[in-house]
PDB file of C-alpha atoms in Angstrom:
ATOM      1  CA  MET A   1     230.982 106.463  51.287  1.00 29.00           C
ATOM      2  CA  THR A   2     228.377 104.555  54.129  1.00 35.00           C
ATOM      3  CA  ALA A   3     227.742 104.945  57.185  1.00 39.00           C
ATOM      4  CA  GLY A   4     230.747 102.374  58.952  1.00 40.00           C
ATOM      5  CA  GLU A   5     233.506 103.424  56.650  1.00 39.00           C
ATOM      6  CA  SER A   6     233.280 107.008  58.300  1.00 50.00           C
ATOM      7  CA  SER A   7     232.582 105.428  61.911  1.00 58.00           C
ATOM      8  CA  GLY A   8     235.612 103.640  60.640  1.00 65.00           C
ATOM      9  CA  SER A   9     237.817 106.973  60.132  1.00 75.00           C
ATOM     10  CA  VAL A  10     236.779 108.337  63.065  1.00 75.00           C
ATOM     11  CA  VAL A  11     238.172 104.598  65.094  1.00 75.00           C
ATOM     12  CA  ARG A  12     241.407 104.871  62.897  1.00 79.00           C
ATOM     13  CA  ARG A  13     241.690 109.075  63.974  1.00 83.00           C
ATOM     14  CA  ILE A  14     242.194 107.602  68.009  1.00 81.00           C
ATOM     15  CA  LEU A  15     244.043 104.618  67.295  1.00 80.00           C
ATOM     16  CA  LEU A  16     246.661 106.074  65.404  1.00 87.00           C
ATOM     17  CA  GLY A  17     246.083 109.198  68.346  1.00 87.00           C
ATOM     18  CA  SER A  18     246.890 106.160  70.298  1.00 83.00           C
ATOM     19  CA  GLN A  19     249.724 104.390  68.961  1.00 87.00           C
ATOM     20  CA  LEU A  20     251.700 108.120  68.957  1.00 93.00           C
ATOM     21  CA  ARG A  21     250.179 108.164  72.510  1.00 90.00           C
ATOM     22  CA  ARG A  22     251.931 105.401  73.321  1.00 87.00           C
ATOM     23  CA  LEU A  23     255.225 105.890  71.684  1.00 93.00           C
ATOM     24  CA  ARG A  24     255.623 108.506  72.983  1.00 95.00           C
ATOM     25  CA  GLU A  25     255.752 107.665  76.308  1.00 93.00           C
ATOM     26  CA  SER A  26     258.011 104.986  75.666  1.00 94.00           C
ATOM     27  CA  ARG A  27     260.069 107.705  74.686  1.00 94.00           C
ATOM     28  CA  GLY A  28     260.139 110.355  77.493  1.00 95.00           C
ATOM     29  CA  ILE A  29     259.185 112.404  74.862  1.00 96.00           C
ATOM     30  CA  THR A  30     256.791 114.983  77.125  1.00 96.00           C
ATOM     31  CA  ARG A  31     253.289 117.448  75.102  1.00 95.00           C
ATOM     32  CA  GLU A  32     255.288 119.815  75.703  1.00 96.00           C
ATOM     33  CA  GLN A  33     258.420 118.902  73.304  1.00 96.00           C
ATOM     34  CA  ALA A  34     256.049 116.976  70.457  1.00 96.00           C
ATOM     35  CA  GLY A  35     254.302 120.398  70.354  1.00 95.00           C
ATOM     36  CA  TYR A  36     256.905 122.528  69.970  1.00 95.00           C
ATOM     37  CA  SER A  37     258.620 119.652  66.813  1.00 94.00           C
ATOM     38  CA  ILE A  38     255.628 120.122  65.097  1.00 95.00           C
ATOM     39  CA  ARG A  39     254.862 123.769  65.869  1.00 94.00           C
ATOM     40  CA  ALA A  40     251.717 123.307  67.689  1.00 93.00           C
ATOM     41  CA  SER A  41     250.669 123.699  71.240  1.00 94.00           C
ATOM     42  CA  GLU A  42     250.532 121.285  73.583  1.00 93.00           C
ATOM     43  CA  SER A  43     247.027 121.152  73.741  1.00 92.00           C
ATOM     44  CA  LYS A  44     247.458 120.164  70.531  1.00 92.00           C
ATOM     45  CA  ILE A  45     248.736 117.097  71.009  1.00 95.00           C
ATOM     46  CA  SER A  46     246.248 116.277  73.239  1.00 90.00           C
ATOM     47  CA  ARG A  47     243.652 115.951  71.380  1.00 87.00           C
ATOM     48  CA  MET A  48     245.958 114.304  68.547  1.00 91.00           C
ATOM     49  CA  GLU A  49     246.408 111.301  70.940  1.00 88.00           C
ATOM     50  CA  LEU A  50     242.798 112.107  72.158  1.00 81.00           C
ATOM     51  CA  GLY A  51     241.703 111.969  68.483  1.00 80.00           C
ATOM     52  CA  ARG A  52     239.933 114.408  67.993  1.00 78.00           C
ATOM     53  CA  VAL A  53     241.775 116.523  65.054  1.00 82.00           C
ATOM     54  CA  SER A  54     242.716 115.281  61.503  1.00 83.00           C
ATOM     55  CA  PHE A  55     245.996 114.483  60.905  1.00 90.00           C
ATOM     56  CA  LYS A  56     248.434 116.015  58.736  1.00 91.00           C
ATOM     57  CA  ALA A  57     251.216 114.032  56.924  1.00 91.00           C
ATOM     58  CA  ARG A  58     253.548 116.116  57.515  1.00 93.00           C
ATOM     59  CA  ASP A  59     252.428 116.343  60.909  1.00 95.00           C
ATOM     60  CA  VAL A  60     253.106 112.239  62.380  1.00 95.00           C
ATOM     61  CA  GLU A  61     256.269 112.236  60.223  1.00 95.00           C
ATOM     62  CA  ASP A  62     257.458 114.660  62.062  1.00 96.00           C
ATOM     63  CA  LEU A  63     256.281 113.044  65.299  1.00 96.00           C
ATOM     64  CA  LEU A  64     257.601 109.883  64.041  1.00 96.00           C
ATOM     65  CA  THR A  65     260.453 111.082  63.724  1.00 96.00           C
ATOM     66  CA  LEU A  66     260.992 112.386  66.815  1.00 96.00           C
ATOM     67  CA  TYR A  67     259.566 109.161  68.936  1.00 96.00           C
ATOM     68  CA  GLY A  68     262.644 107.011  66.963  1.00 95.00           C
ATOM     69  CA  VAL A  69     260.437 105.539  63.901  1.00 94.00           C
ATOM     70  CA  THR A  70     262.888 104.364  61.372  1.00 91.00           C
ATOM     71  CA  ALA A  71     261.386 101.534  59.975  1.00 91.00           C
ATOM     72  CA  ASP A  72     259.561 102.100  56.643  1.00 90.00           C
ATOM     73  CA  THR A  73     256.987  98.962  57.352  1.00 88.00           C
ATOM     74  CA  GLU A  74     256.474 101.158  60.529  1.00 90.00           C
ATOM     75  CA  ARG A  75     256.081 104.480  59.011  1.00 92.00           C
ATOM     76  CA  VAL A  76     253.782 103.710  55.916  1.00 90.00           C
ATOM     77  CA  ALA A  77     251.387 102.080  58.063  1.00 87.00           C
ATOM     78  CA  LEU A  78     250.979 104.843  60.771  1.00 90.00           C
ATOM     79  CA  LEU A  79     251.268 107.727  57.904  1.00 90.00           C
ATOM     80  CA  ASP A  80     247.891 105.256  56.184  1.00 85.00           C
ATOM     81  CA  LEU A  81     246.119 105.698  58.770  1.00 85.00           C
ATOM     82  CA  ALA A  82     247.031 108.707  59.218  1.00 87.00           C
ATOM     83  CA  ARG A  83     245.702 109.122  56.026  1.00 84.00           C
ATOM     84  CA  GLU A  84     241.922 106.946  56.800  1.00 78.00           C
ATOM     85  CA  ALA A  85     241.431 108.617  59.580  1.00 78.00           C
ATOM     86  CA  ASN A  86     240.994 112.138  57.019  1.00 77.00           C
ATOM     87  CA  VAL A  87     237.615 110.530  55.746  1.00 75.00           C
ATOM     88  CA  ALA A  88     234.675 112.700  56.350  1.00 71.00           C
ATOM     89  CA  GLY A  89     232.496 111.102  58.473  1.00 75.00           C
ATOM     90  CA  TRP A  90     227.834 111.535  57.244  1.00 79.00           C
ATOM     91  CA  TRP A  91     227.544 113.517  59.718  1.00 80.00           C
ATOM     92  CA  HIS A  92     230.006 116.317  58.310  1.00 76.00           C
ATOM     93  CA  SER A  93     226.882 117.732  55.653  1.00 86.00           C
ATOM     94  CA  TYR A  94     224.980 118.378  59.178  1.00 89.00           C
ATOM     95  CA  SER A  95     227.527 120.060  60.637  1.00 85.00           C
ATOM     96  CA  ASP A  96     225.759 123.617  60.260  1.00 87.00           C
ATOM     97  CA  VAL A  97     223.258 121.882  63.432  1.00 89.00           C
ATOM     98  CA  LEU A  98     225.517 119.216  65.269  1.00 86.00           C
ATOM     99  CA  PRO A  99     228.167 120.923  67.175  1.00 87.00           C
ATOM    100  CA  GLY A 100     231.507 120.187  67.202  1.00 78.00           C
ATOM    101  CA  TRP A 101     232.258 118.080  70.771  1.00 81.00           C
ATOM    102  CA  PHE A 102     229.132 115.803  69.724  1.00 87.00           C
ATOM    103  CA  GLN A 103     230.307 114.882  66.098  1.00 82.00           C
ATOM    104  CA  THR A 104     233.062 112.813  67.287  1.00 80.00           C
ATOM    105  CA  TYR A 105     231.088 110.600  69.384  1.00 88.00           C
ATOM    106  CA  VAL A 106     228.446 110.636  66.338  1.00 88.00           C
ATOM    107  CA  GLY A 107     231.030 108.988  64.593  1.00 83.00           C
ATOM    108  CA  LEU A 108     231.966 106.519  67.730  1.00 86.00           C
ATOM    109  CA  GLU A 109     228.546 104.905  68.553  1.00 90.00           C
ATOM    110  CA  GLY A 110     228.353 104.320  64.568  1.00 86.00           C
ATOM    111  CA  ALA A 111     232.015 102.091  65.269  1.00 83.00           C
ATOM    112  CA  ALA A 112     230.894 100.037  68.140  1.00 89.00           C
ATOM    113  CA  SER A 113     229.465  97.090  68.737  1.00 92.00           C
ATOM    114  CA  LEU A 114     228.138  97.354  72.119  1.00 96.00           C
ATOM    115  CA  ILE A 115     226.078 100.374  73.484  1.00 98.00           C
ATOM    116  CA  ARG A 116     225.482 100.547  76.730  1.00 98.00           C
ATOM    117  CA  ALA A 117     222.664 103.535  77.890  1.00 98.00           C
ATOM    118  CA  TYR A 118     221.222 105.055  81.408  1.00 97.00           C
ATOM    119  CA  GLU A 119     218.951 107.626  80.631  1.00 96.00           C
ATOM    120  CA  ALA A 120     217.458 109.138  83.144  1.00 94.00           C
ATOM    121  CA  GLN A 121     216.354 112.750  81.275  1.00 93.00           C
ATOM    122  CA  PHE A 122     214.173 111.798  78.502  1.00 94.00           C
ATOM    123  CA  VAL A 123     214.142 108.163  75.732  1.00 97.00           C
ATOM    124  CA  ASN A 124     217.482 107.875  73.903  1.00 97.00           C
ATOM    125  CA  GLY A 125     217.999 108.949  70.450  1.00 97.00           C
ATOM    126  CA  LEU A 126     218.602 105.414  69.336  1.00 97.00           C
ATOM    127  CA  LEU A 127     214.668 104.422  70.537  1.00 98.00           C
ATOM    128  CA  GLN A 128     213.142 107.330  69.880  1.00 98.00           C
ATOM    129  CA  THR A 129     209.977 108.290  67.394  1.00 98.00           C
ATOM    130  CA  GLU A 130     209.655 111.151  65.147  1.00 98.00           C
ATOM    131  CA  ALA A 131     207.364 113.354  66.937  1.00 98.00           C
ATOM    132  CA  TYR A 132     209.257 112.013  70.132  1.00 98.00           C
ATOM    133  CA  ALA A 133     212.500 113.842  68.898  1.00 97.00           C
ATOM    134  CA  HIS A 134     210.989 117.087  67.377  1.00 96.00           C
ATOM    135  CA  ALA A 135     209.235 117.613  70.899  1.00 96.00           C
ATOM    136  CA  VAL A 136     212.465 117.474  72.433  1.00 95.00           C
ATOM    137  CA  VAL A 137     214.206 119.357  70.285  1.00 94.00           C
ATOM    138  CA  THR A 138     212.094 122.023  69.980  1.00 93.00           C
ATOM    139  CA  ARG A 139     211.473 122.370  73.907  1.00 89.00           C
ATOM    140  CA  ASN A 140     213.643 125.148  75.258  1.00 79.00           C
ATOM    141  CA  ALA A 141     214.259 126.033  72.083  1.00 79.00           C
ATOM    142  CA  ASP A 142     212.480 129.291  71.202  1.00 78.00           C
ATOM    143  CA  ASP A 143     215.903 130.719  68.936  1.00 81.00           C
ATOM    144  CA  ILE A 144     216.264 128.334  66.889  1.00 86.00           C
ATOM    145  CA  GLY A 145     214.316 128.139  63.194  1.00 89.00           C
ATOM    146  CA  HIS A 146     211.725 126.202  61.902  1.00 89.00           C
ATOM    147  CA  ALA A 147     214.370 124.166  59.911  1.00 92.00           C
ATOM    148  CA  GLU A 148     217.443 124.074  61.803  1.00 93.00           C
ATOM    149  CA  ILE A 149     214.989 122.143  64.461  1.00 93.00           C
ATOM    150  CA  GLU A 150     214.043 120.010  61.586  1.00 95.00           C
ATOM    151  CA  ARG A 151     217.844 119.489  60.763  1.00 95.00           C
ATOM    152  CA  ARG A 152     219.065 118.229  64.585  1.00 94.00           C
ATOM    153  CA  VAL A 153     215.051 116.014  63.384  1.00 96.00           C
ATOM    154  CA  ALA A 154     216.801 114.328  60.518  1.00 96.00           C
ATOM    155  CA  LEU A 155     220.619 113.938  62.240  1.00 95.00           C
ATOM    156  CA  ARG A 156     219.080 112.423  65.412  1.00 95.00           C
ATOM    157  CA  LEU A 157     216.623 109.880  62.870  1.00 96.00           C
ATOM    158  CA  GLU A 158     219.548 108.921  60.612  1.00 95.00           C
ATOM    159  CA  ARG A 159     222.232 108.079  62.985  1.00 95.00           C
ATOM    160  CA  GLN A 160     218.826 105.325  64.500  1.00 96.00           C
ATOM    161  CA  LYS A 161     220.046 103.459  60.907  1.00 94.00           C
ATOM    162  CA  LEU A 162     222.596 101.970  61.774  1.00 93.00           C
ATOM    163  CA  LEU A 163     220.203  99.078  64.944  1.00 94.00           C
ATOM    164  CA  VAL A 164     218.815  97.841  61.550  1.00 91.00           C
ATOM    165  CA  ASP A 165     222.090  97.205  60.291  1.00 89.00           C
ATOM    166  CA  GLU A 166     222.019  93.694  59.397  1.00 86.00           C
ATOM    167  CA  ARG A 167     226.021  94.597  60.828  1.00 85.00           C
ATOM    168  CA  GLY A 168     224.407  97.640  63.529  1.00 88.00           C
ATOM    169  CA  PRO A 169     225.845  97.562  67.771  1.00 94.00           C
ATOM    170  CA  GLN A 170     223.690  94.922  70.175  1.00 97.00           C
ATOM    171  CA  LEU A 171     222.177  98.392  72.210  1.00 98.00           C
ATOM    172  CA  HIS A 172     221.366  97.886  75.801  1.00 98.00           C
ATOM    173  CA  CYS A 173     219.181 100.782  77.518  1.00 98.00           C
ATOM    174  CA  VAL A 174     218.546 101.073  81.107  1.00 98.00           C
ATOM    175  CA  LEU A 175     215.497 103.863  80.960  1.00 97.00           C
ATOM    176  CA  ASP A 176     214.762 106.076  83.256  1.00 96.00           C
ATOM    177  CA  GLU A 177     210.562 105.739  84.784  1.00 95.00           C
ATOM    178  CA  ALA A 178     211.136 109.647  85.095  1.00 94.00           C
ATOM    179  CA  ALA A 179     211.985 109.308  81.168  1.00 95.00           C
ATOM    180  CA  LEU A 180     208.610 108.178  79.963  1.00 95.00           C
ATOM    181  CA  ARG A 181     206.684 110.258  83.104  1.00 94.00           C
ATOM    182  CA  ARG A 182     208.389 113.546  82.084  1.00 93.00           C
ATOM    183  CA  PRO A 183     205.482 113.927  78.483  1.00 94.00           C
ATOM    184  CA  TYR A 184     207.419 115.695  75.673  1.00 95.00           C
ATOM    185  CA  GLY A 185     204.958 116.464  73.318  1.00 94.00           C
ATOM    186  CA  ASP A 186     200.880 115.619  74.087  1.00 95.00           C
ATOM    187  CA  ARG A 187     198.868 112.587  74.221  1.00 95.00           C
ATOM    188  CA  SER A 188     199.680 110.580  71.186  1.00 96.00           C
ATOM    189  CA  VAL A 189     203.055 111.436  70.878  1.00 97.00           C
ATOM    190  CA  MET A 190     203.479 110.124  73.985  1.00 96.00           C
ATOM    191  CA  ARG A 191     200.983 106.780  73.822  1.00 97.00           C
ATOM    192  CA  GLY A 192     203.784 106.555  69.881  1.00 97.00           C
ATOM    193  CA  GLN A 193     206.903 106.817  71.073  1.00 97.00           C
ATOM    194  CA  LEU A 194     205.568 103.876  74.202  1.00 97.00           C
ATOM    195  CA  GLU A 195     204.833 101.079  71.268  1.00 97.00           C
ATOM    196  CA  HIS A 196     207.705 102.196  69.320  1.00 97.00           C
ATOM    197  CA  LEU A 197     209.723 101.829  72.959  1.00 98.00           C
ATOM    198  CA  ILE A 198     207.743  98.170  73.046  1.00 97.00           C
ATOM    199  CA  GLU A 199     208.323  97.029  69.017  1.00 97.00           C
ATOM    200  CA  MET A 200     212.401  97.543  69.337  1.00 97.00           C
ATOM    201  CA  SER A 201     212.697  96.435  72.254  1.00 97.00           C
ATOM    202  CA  GLN A 202     212.215  92.874  70.539  1.00 96.00           C
ATOM    203  CA  ARG A 203     214.663  93.479  68.319  1.00 96.00           C
ATOM    204  CA  PRO A 204     217.764  90.872  68.454  1.00 96.00           C
ATOM    205  CA  ASN A 205     219.661  93.217  68.655  1.00 97.00           C
ATOM    206  CA  ILE A 206     218.650  96.096  71.254  1.00 97.00           C
ATOM    207  CA  THR A 207     218.490  95.407  74.910  1.00 98.00           C
ATOM    208  CA  LEU A 208     215.532  97.346  77.678  1.00 98.00           C
ATOM    209  CA  GLN A 209     215.105  97.155  80.812  1.00 97.00           C
ATOM    210  CA  VAL A 210     213.799 100.059  82.851  1.00 97.00           C
ATOM    211  CA  MET A 211     214.213 101.380  86.570  1.00 94.00           C
ATOM    212  CA  PRO A 212     210.890 102.070  88.479  1.00 92.00           C
ATOM    213  CA  PHE A 213     210.822 104.558  90.921  1.00 89.00           C
ATOM    214  CA  SER A 214     209.424 101.542  93.165  1.00 87.00           C
ATOM    215  CA  PHE A 215     213.590 101.078  93.460  1.00 87.00           C
ATOM    216  CA  GLY A 216     213.819 103.590  94.745  1.00 82.00           C
ATOM    217  CA  GLY A 217     218.334 105.176  94.863  1.00 85.00           C
ATOM    218  CA  HIS A 218     220.469 102.808  92.605  1.00 89.00           C
ATOM    219  CA  SER A 219     223.165 103.175  90.785  1.00 83.00           C
ATOM    220  CA  GLY A 220     222.597 105.803  88.319  1.00 85.00           C
ATOM    221  CA  GLU A 221     222.978 109.308  91.653  1.00 86.00           C
ATOM    222  CA  SER A 222     225.277 110.538  88.766  1.00 86.00           C
ATOM    223  CA  GLY A 223     222.776 110.786  85.542  1.00 91.00           C
ATOM    224  CA  THR A 224     223.021 110.242  82.243  1.00 95.00           C
ATOM    225  CA  PHE A 225     225.947 108.080  80.500  1.00 97.00           C
ATOM    226  CA  THR A 226     226.763 106.147  77.725  1.00 97.00           C
ATOM    227  CA  LEU A 227     229.307 102.916  77.335  1.00 97.00           C
ATOM    228  CA  LEU A 228     231.050 102.395  73.707  1.00 95.00           C
ATOM    229  CA  SER A 229     232.438  99.345  73.820  1.00 94.00           C
ATOM    230  CA  PHE A 230     234.215  98.519  70.001  1.00 88.00           C
ATOM    231  CA  PRO A 231     235.825  95.615  67.749  1.00 83.00           C
ATOM    232  CA  GLU A 232     239.659  96.527  67.770  1.00 75.00           C
ATOM    233  CA  SER A 233     241.073  94.662  70.235  1.00 73.00           C
ATOM    234  CA  ASP A 234     243.602  97.902  70.511  1.00 70.00           C
ATOM    235  CA  LEU A 235     240.836 100.177  71.125  1.00 77.00           C
ATOM    236  CA  SER A 236     238.990 100.832  75.138  1.00 83.00           C
ATOM    237  CA  ASP A 237     235.515 101.653  75.673  1.00 90.00           C
ATOM    238  CA  VAL A 238     234.908 105.126  76.169  1.00 91.00           C
ATOM    239  CA  VAL A 239     232.629 106.722  78.272  1.00 94.00           C
ATOM    240  CA  TYR A 240     230.237 109.482  77.264  1.00 94.00           C
ATOM    241  CA  LEU A 241     228.905 112.134  78.676  1.00 95.00           C
ATOM    242  CA  GLU A 242     227.337 114.739  77.316  1.00 92.00           C
ATOM    243  CA  GLN A 243     227.043 118.031  78.917  1.00 89.00           C
ATOM    244  CA  LEU A 244     225.480 121.644  78.158  1.00 85.00           C
ATOM    245  CA  THR A 245     227.661 123.256  75.589  1.00 85.00           C
ATOM    246  CA  SER A 246     229.851 119.942  75.457  1.00 88.00           C
ATOM    247  CA  ALA A 247     230.950 116.768  76.422  1.00 89.00           C
ATOM    248  CA  LEU A 248     233.727 114.675  78.541  1.00 89.00           C
ATOM    249  CA  TYR A 249     235.358 111.291  76.501  1.00 87.00           C
ATOM    250  CA  LEU A 250     236.796 109.752  79.337  1.00 88.00           C
ATOM    251  CA  ASP A 251     238.910 106.015  78.211  1.00 84.00           C
ATOM    252  CA  LYS A 252     240.742 106.210  80.996  1.00 86.00           C
ATOM    253  CA  GLY A 253     240.843 101.882  82.784  1.00 89.00           C
ATOM    254  CA  GLU A 254     239.736 103.293  86.156  1.00 93.00           C
ATOM    255  CA  GLU A 255     237.503 105.886  85.348  1.00 94.00           C
ATOM    256  CA  VAL A 256     235.685 103.015  82.708  1.00 94.00           C
ATOM    257  CA  ALA A 257     235.356 100.720  85.124  1.00 96.00           C
ATOM    258  CA  GLN A 258     233.502 102.883  87.738  1.00 96.00           C
ATOM    259  CA  TYR A 259     231.111 103.577  84.457  1.00 96.00           C
ATOM    260  CA  ALA A 260     230.691  99.570  83.895  1.00 97.00           C
ATOM    261  CA  ARG A 261     230.241  98.767  86.983  1.00 97.00           C
ATOM    262  CA  SER A 262     227.079 101.092  87.810  1.00 96.00           C
ATOM    263  CA  MET A 263     225.526 100.162  84.338  1.00 96.00           C
ATOM    264  CA  GLU A 264     225.984  96.762  85.250  1.00 97.00           C
ATOM    265  CA  ARG A 265     224.185  97.345  89.229  1.00 96.00           C
ATOM    266  CA  LEU A 266     221.579  99.157  86.543  1.00 96.00           C
ATOM    267  CA  GLN A 267     220.809  95.821  84.687  1.00 96.00           C
ATOM    268  CA  LYS A 268     220.776  93.837  88.109  1.00 96.00           C
ATOM    269  CA  ASP A 269     218.546  96.345  90.015  1.00 96.00           C
ATOM    270  CA  SER A 270     216.105  96.292  86.730  1.00 96.00           C
ATOM    271  CA  PRO A 271     213.230  94.736  85.485  1.00 95.00           C
ATOM    272  CA  ASN A 272     213.696  91.973  82.820  1.00 96.00           C
ATOM    273  CA  PRO A 273     212.997  92.629  79.260  1.00 96.00           C
ATOM    274  CA  ASP A 274     210.582  90.778  79.407  1.00 96.00           C
ATOM    275  CA  GLN A 275     208.997  92.920  82.379  1.00 96.00           C
ATOM    276  CA  THR A 276     209.920  96.112  80.994  1.00 96.00           C
ATOM    277  CA  ARG A 277     207.613  94.934  78.458  1.00 96.00           C
ATOM    278  CA  ASP A 278     204.640  94.833  80.907  1.00 95.00           C
ATOM    279  CA  LEU A 279     205.629  98.420  83.009  1.00 94.00           C
ATOM    280  CA  LEU A 280     205.730  99.806  79.391  1.00 95.00           C
ATOM    281  CA  ARG A 281     201.990  98.422  78.751  1.00 95.00           C
ATOM    282  CA  GLY A 282     201.069  99.165  82.322  1.00 93.00           C
ATOM    283  CA  LEU A 283     202.496 102.422  81.351  1.00 92.00           C
ATOM    284  CA  LEU A 284     200.811 102.765  77.875  1.00 91.00           C
ATOM    285  CA  GLN A 285     196.593 102.150  78.915  1.00 89.00           C
ATOM    286  CA  LEU A 286     197.574 105.343  81.645  1.00 85.00           C
ATOM    287  CA  SER A 287     198.505 107.136  78.858  1.00 77.00           C
TER     288      SER A 287
END
């Protein structure tokens, strides 16, 4: 199975969840009532509607009946979507080192047509060299064995393949200068990372900017975030906020709009890509 196909299953899961949510709300049925009809909790209905869990055909059938969907054509289409949404993604082979809350992100990342990211702590994972990624993973990893470290790095490198795919997404990344000044690994690792950023920034699907210290305070004050946009018109943009042991996925219009405005301001206030490459070359000379 290709990464594109498996990422598509995540999109189908989210599409199905959003359609079930619209059907439920249009009938004035609460999540608690919907959960009772399929012998599940209100929280499970919430996870289903957010596309966070797989779908059992029987549950979807019972919910469609509850929501008054009786036409065979509509039922069959939604049940087919449920079956396709349950296809396992390539990243499931890394489930031993991949937290459950991050699996959804990997699928969404692979399905996105546009990825906009602001990074404050370190270089974005899609732009890390293998040596830099290894240094990031091993930092504060005293209790992690060598094999697991290598698996985590391999997963990161596997994710990066989407950027060189002819159908890959556009990536617009703003790095805080702190992410480039903070060393991970030795001088050769940092030099290699800076050289890699210069090279990757010249790809037609990648726009890289650096927010310099000299600018002062800026709109990324809330910290690192990622905005994912998709080619499917039915799928809203998603904001991804990673925490130490979990993550938040925001899809409400007003919340997404706030992060989109913050990203637009970061892009406007940061030096343009050509100026950013000059900045990176300057840092390379100092390293």
